[in-house]
Coordinates of C-alpha atoms and ligand atoms in Angstrom, one line a residue:
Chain A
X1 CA 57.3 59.6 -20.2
X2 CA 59.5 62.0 -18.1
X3 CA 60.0 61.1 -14.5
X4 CA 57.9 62.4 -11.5
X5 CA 57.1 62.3 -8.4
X6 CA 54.0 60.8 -7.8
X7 CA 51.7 61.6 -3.9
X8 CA 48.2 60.9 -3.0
X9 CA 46.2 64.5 -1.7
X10 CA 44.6 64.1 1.2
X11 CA 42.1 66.5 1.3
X12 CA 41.3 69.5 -1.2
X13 CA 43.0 72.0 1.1
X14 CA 46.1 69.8 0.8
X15 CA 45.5 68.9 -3.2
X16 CA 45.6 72.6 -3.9
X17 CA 48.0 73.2 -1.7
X18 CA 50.8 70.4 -3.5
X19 CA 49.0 71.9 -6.6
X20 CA 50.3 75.4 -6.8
X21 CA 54.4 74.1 -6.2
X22 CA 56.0 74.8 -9.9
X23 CA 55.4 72.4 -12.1
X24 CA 52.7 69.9 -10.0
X25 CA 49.3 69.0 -11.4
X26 CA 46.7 67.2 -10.6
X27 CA 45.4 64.1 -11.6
X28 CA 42.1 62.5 -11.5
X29 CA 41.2 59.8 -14.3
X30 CA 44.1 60.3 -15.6
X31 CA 42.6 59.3 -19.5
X32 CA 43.3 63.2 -20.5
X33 CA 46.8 63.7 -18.9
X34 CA 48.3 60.9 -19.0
X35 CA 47.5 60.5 -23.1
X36 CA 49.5 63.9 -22.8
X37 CA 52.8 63.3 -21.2
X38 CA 53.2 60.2 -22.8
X39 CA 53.4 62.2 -26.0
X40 CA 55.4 65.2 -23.7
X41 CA 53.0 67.1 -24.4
X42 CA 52.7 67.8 -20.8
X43 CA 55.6 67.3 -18.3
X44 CA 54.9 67.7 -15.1
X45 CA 57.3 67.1 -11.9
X46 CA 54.6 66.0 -9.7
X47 CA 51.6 64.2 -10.5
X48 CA 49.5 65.0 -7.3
X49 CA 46.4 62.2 -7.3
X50 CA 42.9 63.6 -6.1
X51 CA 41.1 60.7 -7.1
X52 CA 40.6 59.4 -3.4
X53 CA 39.3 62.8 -1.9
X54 CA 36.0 63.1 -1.1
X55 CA 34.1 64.3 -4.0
X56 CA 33.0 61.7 -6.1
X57 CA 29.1 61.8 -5.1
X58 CA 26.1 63.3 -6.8
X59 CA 23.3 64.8 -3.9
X60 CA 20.4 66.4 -4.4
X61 CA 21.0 70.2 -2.9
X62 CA 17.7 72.5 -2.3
X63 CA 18.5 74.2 -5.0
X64 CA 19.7 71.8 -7.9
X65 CA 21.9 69.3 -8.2
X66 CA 25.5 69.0 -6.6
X67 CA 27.9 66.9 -8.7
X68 CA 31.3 66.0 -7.1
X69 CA 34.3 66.7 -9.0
X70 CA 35.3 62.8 -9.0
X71 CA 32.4 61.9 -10.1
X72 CA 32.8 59.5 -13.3
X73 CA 30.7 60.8 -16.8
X74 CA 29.3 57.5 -16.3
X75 CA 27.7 57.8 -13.2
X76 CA 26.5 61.5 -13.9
X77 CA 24.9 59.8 -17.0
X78 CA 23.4 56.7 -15.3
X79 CA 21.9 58.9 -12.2
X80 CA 18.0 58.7 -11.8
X81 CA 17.7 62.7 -11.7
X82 CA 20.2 63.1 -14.4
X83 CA 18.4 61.0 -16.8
X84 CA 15.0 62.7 -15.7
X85 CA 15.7 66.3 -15.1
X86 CA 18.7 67.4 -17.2
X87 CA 18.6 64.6 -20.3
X88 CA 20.6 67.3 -22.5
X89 CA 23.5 66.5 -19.6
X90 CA 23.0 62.5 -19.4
X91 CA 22.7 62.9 -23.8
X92 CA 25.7 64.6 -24.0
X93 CA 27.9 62.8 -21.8
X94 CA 27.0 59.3 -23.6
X95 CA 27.5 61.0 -26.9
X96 CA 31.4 61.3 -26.1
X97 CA 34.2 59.0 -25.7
X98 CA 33.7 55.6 -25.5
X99 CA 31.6 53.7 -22.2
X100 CA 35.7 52.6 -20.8
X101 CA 37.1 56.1 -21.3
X102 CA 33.4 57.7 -19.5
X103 CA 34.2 55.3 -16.3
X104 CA 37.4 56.7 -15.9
X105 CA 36.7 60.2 -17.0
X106 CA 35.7 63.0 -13.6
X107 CA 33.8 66.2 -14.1
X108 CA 36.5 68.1 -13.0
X109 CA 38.9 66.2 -15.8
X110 CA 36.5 66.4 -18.5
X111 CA 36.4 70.3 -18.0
X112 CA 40.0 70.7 -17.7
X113 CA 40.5 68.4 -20.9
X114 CA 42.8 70.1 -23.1
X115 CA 42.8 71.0 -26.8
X116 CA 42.5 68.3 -29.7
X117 CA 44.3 70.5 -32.1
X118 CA 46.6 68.4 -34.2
X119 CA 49.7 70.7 -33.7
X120 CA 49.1 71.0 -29.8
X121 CA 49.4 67.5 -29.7
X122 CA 52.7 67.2 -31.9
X123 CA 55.8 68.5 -30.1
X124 CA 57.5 68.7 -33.2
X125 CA 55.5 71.2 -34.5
X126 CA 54.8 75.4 -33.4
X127 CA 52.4 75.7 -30.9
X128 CA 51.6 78.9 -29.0
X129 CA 49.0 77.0 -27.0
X130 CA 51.8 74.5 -26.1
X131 CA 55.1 76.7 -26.4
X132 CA 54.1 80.1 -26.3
X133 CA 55.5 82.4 -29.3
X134 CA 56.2 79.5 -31.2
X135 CA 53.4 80.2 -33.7
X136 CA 50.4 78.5 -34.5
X137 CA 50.9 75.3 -37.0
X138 CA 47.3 75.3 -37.7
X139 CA 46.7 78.2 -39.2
X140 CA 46.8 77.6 -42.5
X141 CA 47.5 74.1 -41.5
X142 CA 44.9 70.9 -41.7
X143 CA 43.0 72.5 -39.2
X144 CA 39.3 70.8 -39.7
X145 CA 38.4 70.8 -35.6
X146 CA 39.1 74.2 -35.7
X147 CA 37.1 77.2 -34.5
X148 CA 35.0 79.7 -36.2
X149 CA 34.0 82.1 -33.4
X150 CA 36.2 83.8 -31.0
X151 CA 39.4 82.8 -32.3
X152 CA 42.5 84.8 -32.3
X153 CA 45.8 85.5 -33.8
X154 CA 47.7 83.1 -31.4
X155 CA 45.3 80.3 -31.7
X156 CA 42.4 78.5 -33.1
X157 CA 41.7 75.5 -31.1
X158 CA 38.7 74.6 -30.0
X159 CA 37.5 73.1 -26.7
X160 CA 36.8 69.8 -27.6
X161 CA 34.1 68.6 -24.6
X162 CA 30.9 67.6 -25.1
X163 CA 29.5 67.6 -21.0
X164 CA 30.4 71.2 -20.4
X165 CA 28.5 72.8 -23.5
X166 CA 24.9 70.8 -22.1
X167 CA 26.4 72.2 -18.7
X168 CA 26.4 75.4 -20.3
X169 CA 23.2 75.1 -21.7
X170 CA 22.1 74.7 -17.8
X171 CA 23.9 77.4 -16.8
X172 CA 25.8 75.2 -14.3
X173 CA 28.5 76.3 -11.7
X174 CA 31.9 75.4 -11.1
X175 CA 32.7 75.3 -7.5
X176 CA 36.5 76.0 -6.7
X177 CA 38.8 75.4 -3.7
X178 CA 42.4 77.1 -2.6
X179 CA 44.3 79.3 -4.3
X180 CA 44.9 83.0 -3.3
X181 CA 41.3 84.1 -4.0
X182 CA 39.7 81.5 -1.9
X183 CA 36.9 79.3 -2.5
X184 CA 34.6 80.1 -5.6
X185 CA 32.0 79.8 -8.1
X186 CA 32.2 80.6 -11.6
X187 CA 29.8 79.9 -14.3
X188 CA 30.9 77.1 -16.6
X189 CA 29.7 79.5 -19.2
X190 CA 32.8 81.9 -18.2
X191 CA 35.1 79.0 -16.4
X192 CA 36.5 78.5 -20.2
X193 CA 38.7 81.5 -21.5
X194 CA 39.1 82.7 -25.6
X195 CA 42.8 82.0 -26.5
X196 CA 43.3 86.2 -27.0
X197 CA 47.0 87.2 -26.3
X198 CA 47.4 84.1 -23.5
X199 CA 46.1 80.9 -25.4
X200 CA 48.3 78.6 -22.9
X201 CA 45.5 79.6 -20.3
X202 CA 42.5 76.9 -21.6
X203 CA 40.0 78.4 -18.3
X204 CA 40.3 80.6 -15.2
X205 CA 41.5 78.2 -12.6
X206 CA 45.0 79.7 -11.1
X207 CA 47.8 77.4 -9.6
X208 CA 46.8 76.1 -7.0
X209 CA 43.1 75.9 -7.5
X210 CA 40.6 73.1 -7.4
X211 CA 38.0 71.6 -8.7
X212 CA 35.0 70.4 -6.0
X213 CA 32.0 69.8 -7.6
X214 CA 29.6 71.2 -10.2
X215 CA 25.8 72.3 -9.5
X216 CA 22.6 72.7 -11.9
X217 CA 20.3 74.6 -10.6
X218 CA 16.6 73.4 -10.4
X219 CA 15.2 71.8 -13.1
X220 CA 12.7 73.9 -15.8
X221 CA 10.5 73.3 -18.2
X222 CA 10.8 72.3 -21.7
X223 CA 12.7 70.1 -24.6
X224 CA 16.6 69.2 -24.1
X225 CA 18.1 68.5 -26.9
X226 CA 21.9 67.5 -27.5
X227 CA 22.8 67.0 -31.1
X228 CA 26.1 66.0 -32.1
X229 CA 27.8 66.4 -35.2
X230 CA 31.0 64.1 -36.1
X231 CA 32.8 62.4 -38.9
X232 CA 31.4 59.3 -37.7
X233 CA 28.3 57.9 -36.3
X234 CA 30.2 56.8 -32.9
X235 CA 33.2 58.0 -30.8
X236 CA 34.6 61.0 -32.6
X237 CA 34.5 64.2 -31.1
X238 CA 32.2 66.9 -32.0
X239 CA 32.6 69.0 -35.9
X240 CA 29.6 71.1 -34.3
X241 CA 27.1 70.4 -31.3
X242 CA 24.7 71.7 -29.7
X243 CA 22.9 71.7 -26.4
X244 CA 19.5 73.4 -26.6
X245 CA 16.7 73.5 -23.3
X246 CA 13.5 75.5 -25.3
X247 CA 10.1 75.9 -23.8
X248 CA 6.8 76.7 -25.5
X249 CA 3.8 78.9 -24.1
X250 CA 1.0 79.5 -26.0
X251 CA 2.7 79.2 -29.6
X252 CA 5.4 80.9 -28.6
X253 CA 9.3 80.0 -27.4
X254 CA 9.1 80.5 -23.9
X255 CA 12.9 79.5 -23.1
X256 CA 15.5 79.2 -25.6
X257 CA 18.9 78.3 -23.9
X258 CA 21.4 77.2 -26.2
X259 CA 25.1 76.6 -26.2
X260 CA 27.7 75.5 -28.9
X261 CA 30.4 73.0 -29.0
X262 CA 33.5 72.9 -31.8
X263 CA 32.7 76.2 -32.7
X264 CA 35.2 77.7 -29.9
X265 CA 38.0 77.7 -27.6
X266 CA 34.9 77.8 -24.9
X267 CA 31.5 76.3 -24.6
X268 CA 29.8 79.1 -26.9
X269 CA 26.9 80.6 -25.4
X270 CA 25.6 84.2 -27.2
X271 CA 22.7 85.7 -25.0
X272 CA 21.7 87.2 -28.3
X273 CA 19.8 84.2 -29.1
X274 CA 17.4 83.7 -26.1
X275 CA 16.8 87.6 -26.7
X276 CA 16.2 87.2 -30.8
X277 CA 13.9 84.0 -29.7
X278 CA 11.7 84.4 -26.7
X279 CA 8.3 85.6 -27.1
X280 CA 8.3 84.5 -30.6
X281 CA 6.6 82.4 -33.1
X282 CA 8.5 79.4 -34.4
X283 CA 9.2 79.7 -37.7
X284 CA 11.9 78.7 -40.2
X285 CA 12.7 82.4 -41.2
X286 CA 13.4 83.0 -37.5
X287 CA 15.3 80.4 -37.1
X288 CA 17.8 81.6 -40.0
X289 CA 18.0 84.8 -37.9
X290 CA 19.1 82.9 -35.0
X291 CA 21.5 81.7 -37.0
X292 CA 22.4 84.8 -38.7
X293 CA 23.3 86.3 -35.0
X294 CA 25.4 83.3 -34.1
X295 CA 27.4 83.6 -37.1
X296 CA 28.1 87.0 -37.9
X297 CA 31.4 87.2 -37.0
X298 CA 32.5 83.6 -37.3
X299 CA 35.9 83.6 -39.2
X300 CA 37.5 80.3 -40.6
X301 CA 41.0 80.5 -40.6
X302 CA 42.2 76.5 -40.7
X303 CA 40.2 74.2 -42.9
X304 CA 37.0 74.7 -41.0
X305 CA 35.1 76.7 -43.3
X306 CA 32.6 74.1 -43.6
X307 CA 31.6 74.4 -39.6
X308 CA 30.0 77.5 -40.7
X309 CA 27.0 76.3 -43.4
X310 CA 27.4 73.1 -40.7
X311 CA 26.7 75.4 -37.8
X312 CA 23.7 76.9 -39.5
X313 CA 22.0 73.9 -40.7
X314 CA 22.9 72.3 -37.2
X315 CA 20.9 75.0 -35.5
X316 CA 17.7 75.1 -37.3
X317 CA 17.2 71.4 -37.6
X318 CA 17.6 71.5 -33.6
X319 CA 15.3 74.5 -33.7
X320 CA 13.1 73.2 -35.9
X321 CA 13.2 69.8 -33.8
X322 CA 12.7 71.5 -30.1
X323 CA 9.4 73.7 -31.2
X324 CA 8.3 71.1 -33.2
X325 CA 7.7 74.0 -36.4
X326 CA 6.7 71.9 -39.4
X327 CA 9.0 72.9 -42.5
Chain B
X1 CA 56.4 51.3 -2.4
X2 CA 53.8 48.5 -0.1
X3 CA 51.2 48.8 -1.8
X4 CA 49.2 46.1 -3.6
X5 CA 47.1 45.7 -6.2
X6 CA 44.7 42.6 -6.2
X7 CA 44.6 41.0 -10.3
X8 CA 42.8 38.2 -10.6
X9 CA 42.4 37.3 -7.0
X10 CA 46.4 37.7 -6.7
X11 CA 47.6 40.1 -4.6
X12 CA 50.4 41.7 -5.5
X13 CA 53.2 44.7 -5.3
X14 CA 52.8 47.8 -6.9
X15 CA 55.8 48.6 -9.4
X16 CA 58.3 50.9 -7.7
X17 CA 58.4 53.2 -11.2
X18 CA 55.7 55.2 -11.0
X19 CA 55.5 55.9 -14.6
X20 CA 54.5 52.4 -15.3
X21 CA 51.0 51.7 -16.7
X22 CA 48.2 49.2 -15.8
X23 CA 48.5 48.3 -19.0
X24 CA 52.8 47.6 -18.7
X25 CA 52.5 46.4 -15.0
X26 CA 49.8 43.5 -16.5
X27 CA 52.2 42.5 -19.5
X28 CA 55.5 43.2 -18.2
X29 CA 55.6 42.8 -14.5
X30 CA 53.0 39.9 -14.8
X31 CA 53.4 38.3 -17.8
X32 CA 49.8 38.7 -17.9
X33 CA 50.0 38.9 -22.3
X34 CA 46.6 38.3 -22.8
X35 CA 45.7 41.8 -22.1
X36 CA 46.9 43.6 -25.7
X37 CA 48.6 46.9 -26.5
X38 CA 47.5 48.7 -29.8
X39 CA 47.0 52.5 -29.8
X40 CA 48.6 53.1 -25.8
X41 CA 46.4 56.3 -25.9
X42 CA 42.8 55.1 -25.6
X43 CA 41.8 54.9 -28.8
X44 CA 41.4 51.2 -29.4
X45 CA 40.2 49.5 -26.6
X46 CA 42.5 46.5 -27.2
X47 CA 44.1 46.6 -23.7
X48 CA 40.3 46.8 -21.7
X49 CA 40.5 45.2 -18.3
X50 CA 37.7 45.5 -15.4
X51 CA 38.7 47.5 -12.4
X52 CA 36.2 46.8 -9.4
X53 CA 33.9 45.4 -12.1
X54 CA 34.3 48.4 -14.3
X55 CA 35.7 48.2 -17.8
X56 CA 38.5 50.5 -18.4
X57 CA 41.7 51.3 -21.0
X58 CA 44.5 50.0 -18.6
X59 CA 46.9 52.2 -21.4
X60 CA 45.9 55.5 -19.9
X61 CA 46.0 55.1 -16.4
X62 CA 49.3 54.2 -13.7
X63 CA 49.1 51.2 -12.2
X64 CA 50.3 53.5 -9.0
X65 CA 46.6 55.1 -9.4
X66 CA 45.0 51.7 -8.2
X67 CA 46.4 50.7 -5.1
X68 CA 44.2 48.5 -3.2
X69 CA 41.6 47.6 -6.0
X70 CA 40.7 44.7 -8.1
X71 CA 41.5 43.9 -12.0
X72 CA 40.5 41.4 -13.7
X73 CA 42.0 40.4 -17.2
X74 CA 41.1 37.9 -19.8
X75 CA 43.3 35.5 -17.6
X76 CA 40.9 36.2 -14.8
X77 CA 37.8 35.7 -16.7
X78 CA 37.8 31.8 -17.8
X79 CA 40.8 29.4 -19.0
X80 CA 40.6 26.8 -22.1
X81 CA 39.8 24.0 -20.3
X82 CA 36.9 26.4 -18.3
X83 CA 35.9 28.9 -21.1
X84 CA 33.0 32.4 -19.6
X85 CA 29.8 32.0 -21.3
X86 CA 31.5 34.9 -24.0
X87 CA 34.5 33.1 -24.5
X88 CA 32.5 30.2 -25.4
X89 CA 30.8 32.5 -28.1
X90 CA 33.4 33.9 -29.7
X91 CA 35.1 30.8 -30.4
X92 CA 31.5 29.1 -31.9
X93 CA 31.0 32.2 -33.9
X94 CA 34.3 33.0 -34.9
X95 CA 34.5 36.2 -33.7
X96 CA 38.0 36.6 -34.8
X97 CA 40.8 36.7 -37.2
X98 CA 44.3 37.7 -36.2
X99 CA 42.8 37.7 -32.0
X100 CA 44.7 40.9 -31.1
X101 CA 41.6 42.5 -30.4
X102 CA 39.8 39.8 -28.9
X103 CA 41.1 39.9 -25.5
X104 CA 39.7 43.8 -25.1
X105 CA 36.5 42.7 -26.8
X106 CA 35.5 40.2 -24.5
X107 CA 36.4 42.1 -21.0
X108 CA 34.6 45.0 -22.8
X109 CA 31.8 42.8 -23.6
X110 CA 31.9 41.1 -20.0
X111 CA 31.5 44.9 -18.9
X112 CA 28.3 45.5 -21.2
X113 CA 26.4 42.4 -20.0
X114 CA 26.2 43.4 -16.8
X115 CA 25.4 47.5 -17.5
X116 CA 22.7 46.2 -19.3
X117 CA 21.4 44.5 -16.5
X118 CA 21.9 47.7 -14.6
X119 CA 19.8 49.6 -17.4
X120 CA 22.2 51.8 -18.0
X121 CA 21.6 54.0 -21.8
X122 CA 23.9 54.3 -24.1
X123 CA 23.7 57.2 -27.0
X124 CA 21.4 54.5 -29.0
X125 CA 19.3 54.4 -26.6
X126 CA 15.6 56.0 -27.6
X127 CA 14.5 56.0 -23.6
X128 CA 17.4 56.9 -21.6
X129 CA 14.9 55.5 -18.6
X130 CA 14.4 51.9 -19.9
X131 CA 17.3 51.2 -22.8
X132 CA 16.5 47.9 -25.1
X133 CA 18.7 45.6 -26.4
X134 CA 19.3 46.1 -30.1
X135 CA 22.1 45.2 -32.6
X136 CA 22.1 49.8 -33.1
X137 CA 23.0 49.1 -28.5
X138 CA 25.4 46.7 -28.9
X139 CA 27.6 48.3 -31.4
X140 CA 27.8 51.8 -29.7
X141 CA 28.5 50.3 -26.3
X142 CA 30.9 48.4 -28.6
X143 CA 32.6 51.0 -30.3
X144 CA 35.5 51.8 -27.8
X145 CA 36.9 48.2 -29.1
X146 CA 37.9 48.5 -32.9
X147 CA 38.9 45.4 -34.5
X148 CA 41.4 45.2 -37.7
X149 CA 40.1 42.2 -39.4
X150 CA 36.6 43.9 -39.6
X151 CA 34.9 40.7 -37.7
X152 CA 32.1 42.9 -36.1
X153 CA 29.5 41.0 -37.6
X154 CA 30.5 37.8 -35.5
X155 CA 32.2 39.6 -32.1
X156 CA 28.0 41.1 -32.6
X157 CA 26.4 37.6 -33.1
X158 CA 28.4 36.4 -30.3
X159 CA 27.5 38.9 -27.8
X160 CA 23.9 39.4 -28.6
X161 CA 23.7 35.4 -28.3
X162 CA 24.9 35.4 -24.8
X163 CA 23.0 38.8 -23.7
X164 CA 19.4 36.6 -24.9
X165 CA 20.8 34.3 -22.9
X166 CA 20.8 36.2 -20.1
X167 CA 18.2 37.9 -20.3
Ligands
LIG1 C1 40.1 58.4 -27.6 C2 39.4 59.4 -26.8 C3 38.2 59.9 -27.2 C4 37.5 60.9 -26.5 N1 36.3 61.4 -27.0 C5 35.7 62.4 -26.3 C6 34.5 63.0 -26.7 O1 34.0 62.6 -27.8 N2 33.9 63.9 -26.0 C7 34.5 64.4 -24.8 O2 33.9 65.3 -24.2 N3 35.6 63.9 -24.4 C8 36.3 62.9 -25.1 N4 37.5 62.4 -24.6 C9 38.1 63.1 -23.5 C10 37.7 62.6 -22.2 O3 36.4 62.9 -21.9 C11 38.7 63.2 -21.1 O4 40.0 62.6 -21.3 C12 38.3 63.0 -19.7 O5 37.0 63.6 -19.5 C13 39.3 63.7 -18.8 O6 38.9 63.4 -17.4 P1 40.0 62.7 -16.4 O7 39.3 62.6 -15.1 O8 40.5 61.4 -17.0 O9 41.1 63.8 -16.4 P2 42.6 63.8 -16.2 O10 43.4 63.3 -17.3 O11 42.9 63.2 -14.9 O12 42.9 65.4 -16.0 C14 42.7 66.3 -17.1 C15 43.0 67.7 -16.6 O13 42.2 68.1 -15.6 C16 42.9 68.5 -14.4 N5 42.2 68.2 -13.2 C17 41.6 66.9 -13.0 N6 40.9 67.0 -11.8 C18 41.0 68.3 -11.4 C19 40.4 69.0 -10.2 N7 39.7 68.4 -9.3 N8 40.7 70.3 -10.1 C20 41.5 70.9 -11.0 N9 42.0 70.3 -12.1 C21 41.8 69.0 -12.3 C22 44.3 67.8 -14.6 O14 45.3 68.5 -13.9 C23 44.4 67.8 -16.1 O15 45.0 69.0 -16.5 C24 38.1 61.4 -25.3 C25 39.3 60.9 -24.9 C26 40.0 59.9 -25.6 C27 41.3 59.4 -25.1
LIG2 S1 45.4 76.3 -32.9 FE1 46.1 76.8 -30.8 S2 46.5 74.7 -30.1 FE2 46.5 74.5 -32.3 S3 48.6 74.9 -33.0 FE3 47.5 76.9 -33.1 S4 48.1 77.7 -31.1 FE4 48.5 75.5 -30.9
LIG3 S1 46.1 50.2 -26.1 FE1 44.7 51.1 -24.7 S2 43.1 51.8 -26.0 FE2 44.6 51.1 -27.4
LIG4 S1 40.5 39.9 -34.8 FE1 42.2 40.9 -35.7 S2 41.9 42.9 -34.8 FE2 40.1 41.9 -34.3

C-alpha cells in the first residue's frame, strides 16, 4: 500500500472540506477502499476518516425514513421499520456480502462502491475506468459481470450493489453536503452515472462532496420483492437482480416499481415499465412485453450474453411471483 | 500517535504506520497468531475478530480506524486449560482439519450466537420479523468463513449443538 496521510473529520463541513484537496478521499468502513489500494487500484494521499461524524442513526422523519450515511447495512437491515415497511431494502441488504463485511459496510460506502470488473481491478491490465484512454480489457475479454444496457464504447462495467437498486426501487434520496453547489438531494435513481465518454466518474458526487444520509419516503402498499441471481447460492454478487414493490386493485397492477441490478453501470430503472404495467391484467404475455421493453436495446459486448435470456426469465418469474398470476 | 486500542482487555498503542491493518497490528505488533491471514481482501473470513462485540474482517480495515474500541481475538475468547462453550465443540466434533480457518470460524460463530439472540434475519430467513434456527440459517450466516478442508459438516454440528444449548 502506498503511504498517506491519515486525519479524523470532524464534522461534514470539515470532511468535505479535507475532501476536495487533490488526491484526498474519504473513508468510512473502509471494506471497499481499502480492498482497493492494497491492490493500487486506488492511491490516495490522504485517507480523510468520517466514520466518527454524526450520521450513523436511522430516525423516523414525517415523511419517510432518514438513514445516516454511517449507518452499517446491518443495522439498516435489522431496524424494526426496515424489516416492516421497506422488506425489498432489509432483503437486499442481507442478500449481499457476508454478515462481517455488512457490519462494517455504511450506506454512503456501499453507494460509492466501485466497479467489480476484473480488469478495473488488475493494474496490469487497460482500463479506462481506472486509467483513462487506456482501453477497455473487457471488451472482448472474460467479461461475465458485465453489462447489457447502457454501456458504452469506454466501458462496460457494471455497478455491482445490491442496497441501492431496492433503494431505487423506493425511489430513495441521496442527501449531499459541501462542495461548490451546496447541500443537495439527488435521487439514487440518477446519483449513479452511465460510463458514456467519462467512465472514471462512477456517480455525480464532485470533490469535495458528501454523503449525509439517505431517505425513503413513506411507506405504500403492495409486494416487495428482491430476487437475486448469482453463481452461487450465498455471497457472490449479483449476475441479475431485481427489486420490484407491485400493488394490485381489483385484478389489476396498481403499482409496478421495479429496478435492475448487474444489468448496468447504474441501478437500472426504465419508467417504461410502470407505464406498460399499471392498470393492467396480469398475465404471462404481458409480462414478456415488460420484458421486451427492458431489453430492447440491451447489447452484450463481454461474455455476458447470457444476462439477456437471464434478465427476461428473471423478470417474469418476479412478475409472475408479485401478482400472484398462475402460469 | 497516543492512541490506544483495548484487545483483549489490554490496552495498548496504536502503530505509528498508518497503513497497518487490524489484521497486521494483531499478528505482527502483538504476536496475537491465532487470528489467520488467507485472502487479506475480505473474501475468506479467516482473519474475523469482534470489534465492540461485532464480528468483522480485521484484513480490510486500519487498525488507525479503531482508536479507543474493543477487539477481541480467539486469544480473548477462552484458553486450553479454559476452553468457550464453541471451542469446546469444535474440538468434540472435530470441526477441523488443517485449523487455519478455525480461528475465524469460531469468533464468527461467537458473533452468530448472540445475533441470534438479537433476532436478527439472515437472507434464509422466511420471516425477516422472527428468523428460526435451521441448519439452511446457520450456513448463510456462515458463509463469510470458507474452510479448505471442506469440514462444514462438523464446524455445522458444532455450532448448532451450542446454539440448542443456548437457546
Ligand atoms: C468479498 C466481498 C463481497 C462483497 N459482496 C457484496 C455483495 O454481494 N453485494 C454488495 O452490494 N456489496 C458487496 N460487497 C461490497 C460491500 O458492500 C462494500 O465494500 C461496502 O458497502 C462499502 O462500504 P464501506 O463503508 O466499507 O466503504 P469504504 O470502503 O469506506 O468507501 C467506499 C467508497 O465510498 C466513499 N465514501 C464513503 N463514505 C462516504 C461519504 N460519506 N461521502 C462520500 N463518499 C463516501 C469512499 O471515498 C470510497 O470511495 C462485497 C465486498 C467484499 C469485500
Ligand atoms: S469495463 Fe470499464 S471498468 Fe472494466 S476494463 Fe473496461 S473500462 Fe475498465
Ligand atoms: S484474510 Fe481477511 S477475509 Fe481473508
Ligand atoms: S480446517 Fe483447514 S481450512 Fe478449515
Amino acid at each position: 500500500m502506498r503511504p498517506f496521510d491519515y486525519i479524523r473529520a470532524t464534522d461534514p463541513t470539515d470532511a468535505a472540506e479535507r475532501t476536495s484537496a487533490p488526491g484526498a478521499m474519504a473513508i468510512a468502513g473502509g471494506t471497499n477502499l481499502i480492498d482497493l489500494m492494497k491492490l493500487q487500484v486506488e492511491t490516495p494521499d490522504t485517507l480523510v476518516d468520517v466514520g466518527r461524524l454524526d450520521m450513523g442513526s436511522i430516525e423516523e422523519a414525517g415523511d419517510g425514513l432518514r438513514i445516516g450515511a454511517l449507518v452499517t447495512n446491518t443495522a439498516t437491515a435489522v431496524h424494526p421499520k426496515v424489516r416492516a415497511d421497506y422488506p425489498v431494502l432489509a432483503r437486499a441488504i442481507l442478500a449481499g456480502a457476508t454478515q462481517q463485511l455488512r457490519n462494517k459496510a455504511t450506506t454512503a460506502g456501499n453507494l460509492c462502491q466501485r466497479t467489480r470488473c476484473t480488469y478495473f481491478t488488475n493494474i496490469d491490465q487497460p482500463c479506462n475506468k481506472r486509467a483513462p484512454g487506456s482501453g477497455c480489457g473487457a471488451m472482448g475479454g472474460v467479461a461475465r459481470l458485465h453489462a447489457i444496457l447502457g454501456t458504452s464504447d469506454q466501458c462496460i462495467a457494471t455497478y455491482p450493489g445490491d442496497m441501492a437498486v431496492a433503494m431505487a426501487a423506493l425511489d430513495a434520496h441521496v442527501h449531499i453536503q459541501g462542495g461548490r453547489g451546496g447541500d443537495r438531494q439527488v435521487p439514487v435513481r440518477e446519483f449513479h452515472r452511465l460510463p458514456g465518454e467519462t467512465p472514471w466518474q462512477d456517480n455525480v458526487l464532485e470533490s469535495g462532496e458528501i454523503i449525509t444520509a439517505v431517505t425513503l419516503p413513506l411507506p405504500v402498499k403492495g409486494k416487495q420483492i428482491y430476487r437475486k441471481v448469482r453463481e452461487r447460492s450465498s455471497y457472490a454478487f449479483a449476475l441479475v437482480s431485481i427489486a420490484a414493490i407491485v400493488a394490485m386493485d381489483g385484478g389489476r397492477i396498481a403499482r409496478a416499481d421495479l429496478a435492475f441490478g448487474g444489468l448496468a453501470h447504474k441501478p437500472w430503472h426504465d419508467p417504461r415499465l410502470a407505464d406498460l404495467l399499471v392498470g393492467e391484467a396480469p398475465s404471462p404475455a404481458l409480462f414478456e412485453k415488460a420484458a421486451d421493453v427492458l431489453l430492447d436495446e440491451a447489447d452484450a459486448r463481454g461474455g455476458s450474453e447470457f444476462k439477456i435470456p437471464l434478465a427476461r426469465r428473471t423478470l417474469t418469474a418476479v412478475l409472475t411471483e408479485a401478482t400472484e398470476t398462475r402460469t | 500517535m497516543s492512541e490506544t486500542i483495548t484487545v483483549n482487555g489490554v490496552s495498548q498503542p496504536l502503530p505509528d504506520d498508518v497503513r497497518v491493518s487490524l489484521l497486521d497490528f494483531l499478528r505482527q505488533h502483538l504476536g496475537l497468531t491465532g487470528t489467520k491471514k488467507g485472502c487479506d481482501h475480505g473474501q475468506c473470513g479467516a482473519c474475523t475478530v469482534l470489534v465492540d462485540g461485532f464480528r468483522i474482517n480485521s484484513c480490510l480495515t486500519l487498525a488507525a480506524m479503531h482508536a479507543d474500541q474493543e477487539v477481541t481475538t480467539i486469544e480473548g475468547l477462552g484458553t486450553p486449560e479454559d476452553p468457550s462453550a464453541l471451542q469446546r465443540a469444535f474440538v468434540e466434533h472435530d470441526a477441523f482439519q488443517c485449523g487455519y480457518c478455525t480461528p475465524g470460524q469460531i469468533c464468527s460463530a461467537t458473533a452468530l450466537l448472540e445475533e441470534i439472540r438479537s433476532e436478527w434475519p439472515s437472507d434464509a430467513s422466511d420471516d425477516l420479523a422472527a428468523p428460526t434456527l435451521t441448519d439452511e440459517e446457520i450456513r448463510e450466516r456462515m458463509s463469510g468463513n470458507l474452510c479448505r478442508c471442506g469440514a462444514y459438516a462438523n464446524i455445522l454440528a458444532a455450532i448448532r449443538q451450542v446454539a440448542e444449548e443456548d437457546a
